[in-house]
Amino acid sequence: MEYKIALLPGDGIGPEVAKQAVNVLESVGKAFGHTFTFEEGLVGAIAIDKTGNPLPDETIKICLRGDAVLFGAIGDPKYDTNPDAKVRPEQGLLKLRKSLGLYTNVRPVKAYPTLLDKSPLKRNRIEGADMLIYRELTGGIYFGEKHLSEDGKQASDLCSYSEEEISRIARMAFEAAKLRRKKVTLVDKANVLETSRLWRRVVTKIAKEEYPQIELDFLFVDNAAMQMILDPRQFDVILTENMFGDIISDEASVIGGSIGLLASASIGDEHGLFEPIHGSYPQAKGKNIANPIASILSAALLLDYLGLNEEGNAVREAVDIALANGVVTSDLDEHSTYGTKAVGDYISVLIQSAEELVVNLNHQNISLGQSTII
């Protein structure tokens, strides 16, 4: 099979980790008889520097004609430290989500057995933790009407949601739960916010009428943040709105011991974008020290999205072997001599011998709408 991938390396360490993900996909192609072609586009700070626009129209066209989008990272200190900047790299990602209709972000969070001691949380709290976070991406306060008074002393951001926006991601979360431990936790602030009360009404109705076999419970976002630390193993599928999901999912990243391990998928009805969650990490740019595993695992999610579940499992199995054998970057082992490229090369070589790998780990099925992720 032939697949066209839109490649958006972005800023900071984005190009370095994305390159390793590309190498992994090419190894998958060799091992399983597929052809992946990549068309590169500008996004973020580098796009601003070259075109004045964080998301040029040509980049959108590249993404629309691709089978999936592989994303690196965006962000640059010269924009982060300038509150008066009118154009910012992050605007490119927000616009891209809107342009592609990517209304759902899926973030798997797992405590790897070989890395339990790397987490700041105690082993007995995180061992066995395995959750999916479903975050709504195109509504809420990030996209609501914004106002700044003429004197600059008063500002407001409108948080708005519709029943349609809530129901479409809710059904995806329930479908995922069907293939896992059959539990969905809605995280909201229904004791204060009218939008959260709408979320509760819509999600409760869908659960009762369409998914009676799924357990549904509720947590206010402040309590959910606390429970994430006290006992993350209680969570199976978390469903939440845009801003709460942004915060909760980053908090969950500490469970695995390094933000450099966490992949994500942003999907809609017709398109999918896959990216690590760690950001551009400009301090590590060009030093060959960035952890490429989150980007590689994002490539595994991309494969699942394309319906290549065996191939995605081969990537995850290779990552598990690398972790077990200590082939990791210094964020996971301060004594490691492996750099970004070495870790990526090791995983790629394992995948090229995919027929010799025994994919025997207990991978859970999770629905991504178009296909199934395992």
mmCIF file of C-alpha atoms in Angstrom, residues 2-363:
data_model
loop_
_atom_site.group_PDB
_atom_site.id
_atom_site.type_symbol
_atom_site.label_atom_id
_atom_site.label_comp_id
_atom_site.label_asym_id
_atom_site.label_seq_id
_atom_site.Cartn_x
_atom_site.Cartn_y
_atom_site.Cartn_z
ATOM 1 C CA GLU A 2 1.051 3.587 -0.647
ATOM 2 C CA TYR A 3 0.412 6.415 1.805
ATOM 3 C CA LYS A 4 1.073 10.141 1.551
ATOM 4 C CA ILE A 5 2.043 11.769 4.846
ATOM 5 C CA ALA A 6 2.062 15.524 5.437
ATOM 6 C CA LEU A 7 5.199 16.238 7.460
ATOM 7 C CA LEU A 8 5.255 19.381 9.644
ATOM 8 C CA PRO A 9 8.520 19.326 11.649
ATOM 9 C CA GLY A 10 7.989 22.794 13.147
ATOM 10 C CA ASP A 11 10.330 24.374 15.684
ATOM 11 C CA GLY A 12 12.932 23.510 18.303
ATOM 12 C CA ILE A 13 13.486 19.776 18.598
ATOM 13 C CA GLY A 14 10.514 19.124 16.323
ATOM 14 C CA PRO A 15 12.619 18.432 13.204
ATOM 15 C CA GLU A 16 14.972 16.103 15.137
ATOM 16 C CA VAL A 17 12.303 13.898 16.683
ATOM 17 C CA ALA A 18 10.103 13.972 13.584
ATOM 18 C CA LYS A 19 13.056 12.698 11.543
ATOM 19 C CA GLN A 20 13.259 9.630 13.773
ATOM 20 C CA ALA A 21 9.520 9.047 13.376
ATOM 21 C CA VAL A 22 9.948 9.276 9.602
ATOM 22 C CA ASN A 23 12.802 6.751 9.753
ATOM 23 C CA VAL A 24 10.585 4.405 11.762
ATOM 24 C CA LEU A 25 7.778 4.684 9.216
ATOM 25 C CA GLU A 26 10.220 3.943 6.427
ATOM 26 C CA SER A 27 11.399 0.872 8.347
ATOM 27 C CA VAL A 28 7.772 -0.194 8.702
ATOM 28 C CA GLY A 29 7.419 0.198 4.952
ATOM 29 C CA LYS A 30 10.385 -2.077 4.306
ATOM 30 C CA ALA A 31 9.244 -4.708 6.790
ATOM 31 C CA PHE A 32 5.587 -4.810 5.778
ATOM 32 C CA GLY A 33 5.650 -3.878 2.105
ATOM 33 C CA HIS A 34 4.255 -0.331 2.257
ATOM 34 C CA THR A 35 5.428 2.917 0.682
ATOM 35 C CA PHE A 36 5.288 6.147 2.655
ATOM 36 C CA THR A 37 5.935 9.436 0.878
ATOM 37 C CA PHE A 38 6.341 12.670 2.798
ATOM 38 C CA GLU A 39 5.428 16.207 1.761
ATOM 39 C CA GLU A 40 6.869 18.813 4.096
ATOM 40 C CA GLY A 41 5.203 22.060 5.166
ATOM 41 C CA LEU A 42 6.005 25.061 7.366
ATOM 42 C CA VAL A 43 4.244 25.731 10.657
ATOM 43 C CA GLY A 44 4.948 27.686 13.832
ATOM 44 C CA ALA A 45 7.817 30.088 14.462
ATOM 45 C CA ILE A 46 9.788 28.973 11.419
ATOM 46 C CA ALA A 47 6.731 29.707 9.274
ATOM 47 C CA ILE A 48 6.398 33.177 10.816
ATOM 48 C CA ASP A 49 10.070 33.868 10.158
ATOM 49 C CA LYS A 50 9.803 32.809 6.512
ATOM 50 C CA THR A 51 6.296 33.920 5.565
ATOM 51 C CA GLY A 52 4.913 36.067 8.393
ATOM 52 C CA ASN A 53 2.159 33.477 8.907
ATOM 53 C CA PRO A 54 2.270 30.644 11.502
ATOM 54 C CA LEU A 55 0.200 28.464 9.156
ATOM 55 C CA PRO A 56 0.663 29.323 5.459
ATOM 56 C CA ASP A 57 -2.115 28.360 3.063
ATOM 57 C CA GLU A 58 0.235 25.967 1.279
ATOM 58 C CA THR A 59 0.723 24.009 4.501
ATOM 59 C CA ILE A 60 -3.034 23.574 4.852
ATOM 60 C CA LYS A 61 -3.191 22.289 1.265
ATOM 61 C CA ILE A 62 -0.401 19.797 1.974
ATOM 62 C CA CYS A 63 -2.307 18.495 4.995
ATOM 63 C CA LEU A 64 -5.618 18.248 3.140
ATOM 64 C CA ARG A 65 -4.163 16.098 0.387
ATOM 65 C CA GLY A 66 -2.280 13.777 2.743
ATOM 66 C CA ASP A 67 -3.589 10.560 4.283
ATOM 67 C CA ALA A 68 -2.406 11.760 7.706
ATOM 68 C CA VAL A 69 -0.281 14.491 9.281
ATOM 69 C CA LEU A 70 2.917 13.859 11.260
ATOM 70 C CA PHE A 71 3.657 16.900 13.432
ATOM 71 C CA GLY A 72 6.862 17.806 15.281
ATOM 72 C CA ALA A 73 6.538 20.718 17.704
ATOM 73 C CA ILE A 74 6.024 24.475 17.693
ATOM 74 C CA GLY A 75 7.169 27.321 19.878
ATOM 75 C CA ASP A 76 10.076 29.719 20.233
ATOM 76 C CA PRO A 77 11.315 31.751 23.236
ATOM 77 C CA LYS A 78 11.271 34.991 21.275
ATOM 78 C CA TYR A 79 7.476 34.689 21.107
ATOM 79 C CA ASP A 80 6.937 33.010 24.479
ATOM 80 C CA THR A 81 8.604 35.887 26.338
ATOM 81 C CA ASN A 82 6.902 38.656 24.369
ATOM 82 C CA PRO A 83 3.355 39.291 25.658
ATOM 83 C CA ASP A 84 2.840 41.960 23.000
ATOM 84 C CA ALA A 85 3.484 39.674 20.031
ATOM 85 C CA LYS A 86 0.462 39.832 17.715
ATOM 86 C CA VAL A 87 1.367 36.693 15.786
ATOM 87 C CA ARG A 88 2.381 33.556 17.693
ATOM 88 C CA PRO A 89 3.453 30.054 16.661
ATOM 89 C CA GLU A 90 0.619 28.432 18.631
ATOM 90 C CA GLN A 91 -1.923 30.240 16.482
ATOM 91 C CA GLY A 92 -0.777 28.033 13.630
ATOM 92 C CA LEU A 93 -1.649 24.835 15.498
ATOM 93 C CA LEU A 94 -5.037 26.147 16.613
ATOM 94 C CA LYS A 95 -5.868 27.178 13.066
ATOM 95 C CA LEU A 96 -4.673 23.827 11.727
ATOM 96 C CA ARG A 97 -7.007 21.959 14.074
ATOM 97 C CA LYS A 98 -9.891 24.090 12.860
ATOM 98 C CA SER A 99 -8.938 23.794 9.185
ATOM 99 C CA LEU A 100 -8.750 19.989 9.359
ATOM 100 C CA GLY A 101 -11.759 19.602 11.628
ATOM 101 C CA LEU A 102 -9.683 17.908 14.347
ATOM 102 C CA TYR A 103 -12.138 18.035 17.213
ATOM 103 C CA THR A 104 -10.820 15.163 19.342
ATOM 104 C CA ASN A 105 -7.439 14.749 20.987
ATOM 105 C CA VAL A 106 -6.594 11.268 22.240
ATOM 106 C CA ARG A 107 -3.698 10.895 24.636
ATOM 107 C CA PRO A 108 -2.681 7.455 25.906
ATOM 108 C CA VAL A 109 -0.980 7.545 29.320
ATOM 109 C CA LYS A 110 0.774 4.431 30.573
ATOM 110 C CA ALA A 111 3.155 3.569 33.390
ATOM 111 C CA TYR A 112 5.879 1.451 31.800
ATOM 112 C CA PRO A 113 7.076 -1.321 34.170
ATOM 113 C CA THR A 114 10.750 -0.629 33.423
ATOM 114 C CA LEU A 115 10.378 3.087 34.188
ATOM 115 C CA LEU A 116 8.296 3.149 37.357
ATOM 116 C CA ASP A 117 11.195 4.545 39.383
ATOM 117 C CA LYS A 118 11.539 7.472 36.982
ATOM 118 C CA SER A 119 8.171 8.911 37.943
ATOM 119 C CA PRO A 120 8.037 11.445 40.791
ATOM 120 C CA LEU A 121 5.020 9.483 42.056
ATOM 121 C CA LYS A 122 5.451 6.407 44.244
ATOM 122 C CA ARG A 123 5.577 3.028 42.536
ATOM 123 C CA ASN A 124 2.604 1.710 44.524
ATOM 124 C CA ARG A 125 0.464 4.563 43.201
ATOM 125 C CA ILE A 126 1.242 4.267 39.500
ATOM 126 C CA GLU A 127 2.015 0.614 38.809
ATOM 127 C CA GLY A 128 -0.583 -0.609 36.344
ATOM 128 C CA ALA A 129 -1.846 2.875 35.446
ATOM 129 C CA ASP A 130 -3.194 2.887 31.886
ATOM 130 C CA MET A 131 -5.660 5.516 30.708
ATOM 131 C CA LEU A 132 -6.891 7.381 27.651
ATOM 132 C CA ILE A 133 -7.690 11.087 27.797
ATOM 133 C CA TYR A 134 -10.252 12.363 25.286
ATOM 134 C CA ARG A 135 -9.984 16.141 25.064
ATOM 135 C CA GLU A 136 -12.282 18.296 22.929
ATOM 136 C CA LEU A 137 -10.086 20.412 20.646
ATOM 137 C CA THR A 138 -12.007 23.014 18.681
ATOM 138 C CA GLY A 139 -14.411 24.592 21.164
ATOM 139 C CA GLY A 140 -14.329 26.209 24.567
ATOM 140 C CA ILE A 141 -12.450 29.194 25.860
ATOM 141 C CA TYR A 142 -9.516 28.848 23.448
ATOM 142 C CA PHE A 143 -11.766 29.575 20.488
ATOM 143 C CA GLY A 144 -14.408 31.804 22.057
ATOM 144 C CA GLU A 145 -14.824 35.516 21.447
ATOM 145 C CA LYS A 146 -12.006 37.529 23.009
ATOM 146 C CA HIS A 147 -12.097 41.122 24.193
ATOM 147 C CA LEU A 148 -9.465 43.560 25.444
ATOM 148 C CA SER A 149 -10.503 47.007 26.538
ATOM 149 C CA GLU A 150 -9.012 50.020 24.796
ATOM 150 C CA ASP A 151 -6.960 50.921 27.851
ATOM 151 C CA GLY A 152 -5.697 47.355 28.156
ATOM 152 C CA LYS A 153 -6.937 47.015 31.740
ATOM 153 C CA GLN A 154 -9.803 44.592 31.214
ATOM 154 C CA ALA A 155 -10.008 41.381 29.194
ATOM 155 C CA SER A 156 -12.439 38.523 28.676
ATOM 156 C CA ASP A 157 -12.557 35.147 26.915
ATOM 157 C CA LEU A 158 -15.868 33.484 26.111
ATOM 158 C CA CYS A 159 -16.263 29.749 26.759
ATOM 159 C CA SER A 160 -18.929 28.302 24.481
ATOM 160 C CA TYR A 161 -20.037 24.748 23.616
ATOM 161 C CA SER A 162 -22.858 23.232 21.595
ATOM 162 C CA GLU A 163 -24.589 19.891 22.047
ATOM 163 C CA GLU A 164 -23.144 18.711 18.726
ATOM 164 C CA GLU A 165 -19.573 19.515 19.773
ATOM 165 C CA ILE A 166 -20.021 17.543 22.979
ATOM 166 C CA SER A 167 -21.906 14.540 21.599
ATOM 167 C CA ARG A 168 -19.455 13.737 18.787
ATOM 168 C CA ILE A 169 -16.448 13.396 21.108
ATOM 169 C CA ALA A 170 -18.524 11.727 23.835
ATOM 170 C CA ARG A 171 -19.466 8.904 21.487
ATOM 171 C CA MET A 172 -15.825 8.403 20.549
ATOM 172 C CA ALA A 173 -14.876 8.149 24.231
ATOM 173 C CA PHE A 174 -17.630 5.615 24.917
ATOM 174 C CA GLU A 175 -16.597 3.550 21.902
ATOM 175 C CA ALA A 176 -13.041 3.487 23.235
ATOM 176 C CA ALA A 177 -14.267 2.404 26.673
ATOM 177 C CA LYS A 178 -16.144 -0.532 25.112
ATOM 178 C CA LEU A 179 -12.782 -1.966 24.071
ATOM 179 C CA ARG A 180 -11.096 -1.315 27.402
ATOM 180 C CA ARG A 181 -12.375 -1.513 31.002
ATOM 181 C CA LYS A 182 -15.793 -0.033 30.188
ATOM 182 C CA LYS A 183 -15.544 3.109 32.281
ATOM 183 C CA VAL A 184 -15.745 6.792 31.303
ATOM 184 C CA THR A 185 -15.023 9.657 33.698
ATOM 185 C CA LEU A 186 -16.352 13.076 32.695
ATOM 186 C CA VAL A 187 -14.170 15.862 34.078
ATOM 187 C CA ASP A 188 -15.931 19.220 34.346
ATOM 188 C CA LYS A 189 -16.805 22.105 36.677
ATOM 189 C CA ALA A 190 -20.569 21.690 36.699
ATOM 190 C CA ASN A 191 -20.937 23.270 40.129
ATOM 191 C CA VAL A 192 -19.872 26.618 38.649
ATOM 192 C CA LEU A 193 -19.967 26.665 34.830
ATOM 193 C CA GLU A 194 -23.029 26.541 32.605
ATOM 194 C CA THR A 195 -20.999 24.928 29.821
ATOM 195 C CA SER A 196 -20.059 22.107 32.195
ATOM 196 C CA ARG A 197 -23.695 21.576 33.103
ATOM 197 C CA LEU A 198 -24.443 21.198 29.390
ATOM 198 C CA TRP A 199 -21.639 18.647 29.120
ATOM 199 C CA ARG A 200 -23.184 16.635 31.961
ATOM 200 C CA ARG A 201 -26.653 16.660 30.452
ATOM 201 C CA VAL A 202 -25.492 15.628 26.988
ATOM 202 C CA VAL A 203 -23.031 12.966 28.139
ATOM 203 C CA THR A 204 -25.463 11.491 30.659
ATOM 204 C CA LYS A 205 -28.169 11.188 27.980
ATOM 205 C CA ILE A 206 -25.812 9.477 25.529
ATOM 206 C CA ALA A 207 -24.585 7.079 28.213
ATOM 207 C CA LYS A 208 -28.101 6.111 29.268
ATOM 208 C CA GLU A 209 -29.564 5.707 25.786
ATOM 209 C CA GLU A 210 -26.634 4.350 23.773
ATOM 210 C CA TYR A 211 -24.040 2.866 26.146
ATOM 211 C CA PRO A 212 -25.783 1.274 29.135
ATOM 212 C CA GLN A 213 -22.907 -1.217 29.479
ATOM 213 C CA ILE A 214 -20.415 1.590 30.197
ATOM 214 C CA GLU A 215 -19.942 2.927 33.719
ATOM 215 C CA LEU A 216 -20.085 6.731 33.753
ATOM 216 C CA ASP A 217 -18.854 8.801 36.661
ATOM 217 C CA PHE A 218 -18.070 12.492 37.175
ATOM 218 C CA LEU A 219 -15.280 14.495 38.765
ATOM 219 C CA PHE A 220 -14.893 18.239 39.131
ATOM 220 C CA VAL A 221 -11.645 19.239 37.477
ATOM 221 C CA ASP A 222 -9.960 20.306 40.733
ATOM 222 C CA ASN A 223 -10.752 16.937 42.335
ATOM 223 C CA ALA A 224 -9.724 15.118 39.163
ATOM 224 C CA ALA A 225 -6.322 16.815 39.319
ATOM 225 C CA MET A 226 -5.901 15.575 42.870
ATOM 226 C CA GLN A 227 -7.112 12.042 42.063
ATOM 227 C CA MET A 228 -4.655 11.866 39.181
ATOM 228 C CA ILE A 229 -1.878 12.049 41.777
ATOM 229 C CA LEU A 230 -3.518 10.010 44.531
ATOM 230 C CA ASP A 231 -4.567 7.036 42.407
ATOM 231 C CA PRO A 232 -4.211 7.282 38.619
ATOM 232 C CA ARG A 233 -5.113 3.594 38.290
ATOM 233 C CA GLN A 234 -8.782 4.419 38.917
ATOM 234 C CA PHE A 235 -9.061 6.017 35.462
ATOM 235 C CA ASP A 236 -9.845 4.202 32.233
ATOM 236 C CA VAL A 237 -11.179 6.770 29.722
ATOM 237 C CA ILE A 238 -11.292 10.432 30.720
ATOM 238 C CA LEU A 239 -13.577 12.736 28.726
ATOM 239 C CA THR A 240 -13.294 16.495 29.090
ATOM 240 C CA GLU A 241 -13.446 19.910 27.437
ATOM 241 C CA ASN A 242 -10.606 21.797 25.812
ATOM 242 C CA MET A 243 -8.914 23.768 28.595
ATOM 243 C CA PHE A 244 -9.463 21.158 31.312
ATOM 244 C CA GLY A 245 -8.060 18.520 28.982
ATOM 245 C CA ASP A 246 -5.011 20.640 28.243
ATOM 246 C CA ILE A 247 -4.226 20.834 31.957
ATOM 247 C CA ILE A 248 -5.178 17.299 33.001
ATOM 248 C CA SER A 249 -3.291 15.610 30.179
ATOM 249 C CA ASP A 250 -0.076 17.467 30.961
ATOM 250 C CA GLU A 251 -0.440 16.559 34.634
ATOM 251 C CA ALA A 252 -0.876 12.916 33.622
ATOM 252 C CA SER A 253 2.423 13.034 31.743
ATOM 253 C CA VAL A 254 4.407 12.689 34.990
ATOM 254 C CA ILE A 255 2.978 9.206 35.541
ATOM 255 C CA GLY A 256 5.221 7.676 32.885
ATOM 256 C CA GLY A 257 8.364 9.375 34.183
ATOM 257 C CA SER A 258 9.044 11.589 31.192
ATOM 258 C CA ILE A 259 6.981 13.830 28.955
ATOM 259 C CA GLY A 260 9.241 12.534 26.187
ATOM 260 C CA LEU A 261 7.248 9.285 26.133
ATOM 261 C CA LEU A 262 3.782 10.623 25.443
ATOM 262 C CA ALA A 263 2.214 10.582 22.011
ATOM 263 C CA SER A 264 -1.108 12.039 20.929
ATOM 264 C CA ALA A 265 -3.621 11.825 18.110
ATOM 265 C CA SER A 266 -5.850 14.695 16.994
ATOM 266 C CA ILE A 267 -8.645 13.429 14.791
ATOM 267 C CA GLY A 268 -11.850 14.434 13.103
ATOM 268 C CA ASP A 269 -14.238 12.931 10.597
ATOM 269 C CA GLU A 270 -11.818 13.107 7.653
ATOM 270 C CA HIS A 271 -8.295 13.894 8.900
ATOM 271 C CA GLY A 272 -5.830 12.883 11.589
ATOM 272 C CA LEU A 273 -2.757 14.603 13.033
ATOM 273 C CA PHE A 274 -0.190 12.862 15.222
ATOM 274 C CA GLU A 275 2.322 14.578 17.490
ATOM 275 C CA PRO A 276 4.364 14.226 20.678
ATOM 276 C CA ILE A 277 3.113 16.350 23.544
ATOM 277 C CA HIS A 278 6.466 17.629 24.803
ATOM 278 C CA GLY A 279 6.623 20.929 22.937
ATOM 279 C CA SER A 280 9.591 22.446 21.137
ATOM 280 C CA TYR A 281 12.118 22.260 24.042
ATOM 281 C CA PRO A 282 14.395 24.877 22.438
ATOM 282 C CA GLN A 283 17.143 24.357 25.030
ATOM 283 C CA ALA A 284 17.843 20.942 23.509
ATOM 284 C CA LYS A 285 17.682 21.990 19.858
ATOM 285 C CA GLY A 286 20.540 20.590 17.791
ATOM 286 C CA LYS A 287 22.177 18.778 20.738
ATOM 287 C CA ASN A 288 21.051 15.227 19.870
ATOM 288 C CA ILE A 289 19.635 14.736 23.373
ATOM 289 C CA ALA A 290 15.877 14.987 22.772
ATOM 290 C CA ASN A 291 13.845 11.852 23.463
ATOM 291 C CA PRO A 292 12.349 10.692 20.125
ATOM 292 C CA ILE A 293 10.079 8.009 21.617
ATOM 293 C CA ALA A 294 6.982 10.213 21.917
ATOM 294 C CA SER A 295 7.300 11.114 18.251
ATOM 295 C CA ILE A 296 7.869 7.464 17.322
ATOM 296 C CA LEU A 297 4.825 6.392 19.338
ATOM 297 C CA SER A 298 2.863 9.123 17.561
ATOM 298 C CA ALA A 299 3.872 7.423 14.318
ATOM 299 C CA ALA A 300 2.453 4.195 15.769
ATOM 300 C CA LEU A 301 -0.866 5.968 16.371
ATOM 301 C CA LEU A 302 -0.714 7.235 12.786
ATOM 302 C CA LEU A 303 -0.319 3.654 11.565
ATOM 303 C CA ASP A 304 -3.324 2.583 13.620
ATOM 304 C CA TYR A 305 -5.343 5.425 12.141
ATOM 305 C CA LEU A 306 -4.514 4.155 8.667
ATOM 306 C CA GLY A 307 -5.768 0.719 9.686
ATOM 307 C CA LEU A 308 -2.239 -0.745 9.933
ATOM 308 C CA ASN A 309 -2.681 -2.188 13.409
ATOM 309 C CA GLU A 310 -0.059 -4.936 13.117
ATOM 310 C CA GLU A 311 2.465 -2.355 11.994
ATOM 311 C CA GLY A 312 1.567 -0.033 14.861
ATOM 312 C CA ASN A 313 2.018 -2.895 17.321
ATOM 313 C CA ALA A 314 5.436 -3.674 15.862
ATOM 314 C CA VAL A 315 6.503 -0.082 16.573
ATOM 315 C CA ARG A 316 5.243 -0.266 20.158
ATOM 316 C CA GLU A 317 6.931 -3.627 20.679
ATOM 317 C CA ALA A 318 10.222 -2.189 19.437
ATOM 318 C CA VAL A 319 9.853 0.767 21.806
ATOM 319 C CA ASP A 320 9.177 -1.599 24.719
ATOM 320 C CA ILE A 321 12.339 -3.544 23.874
ATOM 321 C CA ALA A 322 14.381 -0.340 23.704
ATOM 322 C CA LEU A 323 13.078 0.732 27.110
ATOM 323 C CA ALA A 324 13.718 -2.699 28.625
ATOM 324 C CA ASN A 325 17.268 -2.767 27.252
ATOM 325 C CA GLY A 326 18.084 0.745 28.440
ATOM 326 C CA VAL A 327 18.449 2.211 24.946
ATOM 327 C CA VAL A 328 17.095 5.570 26.038
ATOM 328 C CA THR A 329 18.087 9.220 26.127
ATOM 329 C CA SER A 330 19.384 11.006 29.208
ATOM 330 C CA ASP A 331 15.946 12.183 30.398
ATOM 331 C CA LEU A 332 15.252 8.534 31.273
ATOM 332 C CA ASP A 333 18.783 7.570 32.321
ATOM 333 C CA GLU A 334 21.247 10.251 33.325
ATOM 334 C CA HIS A 335 24.137 7.905 32.571
ATOM 335 C CA SER A 336 22.925 7.044 29.090
ATOM 336 C CA THR A 337 25.254 7.620 26.163
ATOM 337 C CA TYR A 338 22.455 7.222 23.605
ATOM 338 C CA GLY A 339 21.339 10.301 21.720
ATOM 339 C CA THR A 340 18.220 11.079 19.710
ATOM 340 C CA LYS A 341 19.537 9.437 16.548
ATOM 341 C CA ALA A 342 20.893 6.325 18.271
ATOM 342 C CA VAL A 343 17.579 5.595 19.989
ATOM 343 C CA GLY A 344 15.697 6.109 16.742
ATOM 344 C CA ASP A 345 18.137 3.933 14.805
ATOM 345 C CA TYR A 346 17.845 1.124 17.355
ATOM 346 C CA ILE A 347 14.053 1.100 17.140
ATOM 347 C CA SER A 348 14.149 1.277 13.336
ATOM 348 C CA VAL A 349 16.476 -1.733 13.112
ATOM 349 C CA LEU A 350 14.188 -3.743 15.388
ATOM 350 C CA ILE A 351 11.203 -2.923 13.200
ATOM 351 C CA GLN A 352 12.999 -4.029 10.040
ATOM 352 C CA SER A 353 13.169 -7.430 11.720
ATOM 353 C CA ALA A 354 9.504 -7.202 12.634
ATOM 354 C CA GLU A 355 8.757 -10.735 11.548
ATOM 355 C CA GLU A 356 11.054 -11.935 14.351
ATOM 356 C CA LEU A 357 9.319 -9.859 17.021
ATOM 357 C CA VAL A 358 6.665 -11.564 19.063
ATOM 358 C CA VAL A 359 3.943 -9.008 19.686
ATOM 359 C CA ASN A 360 2.720 -10.517 22.919
ATOM 360 C CA LEU A 361 2.104 -7.527 25.145
ATOM 361 C CA ASN A 362 -1.375 -6.779 26.415
ATOM 362 C CA HIS A 363 -2.174 -3.885 24.059
#
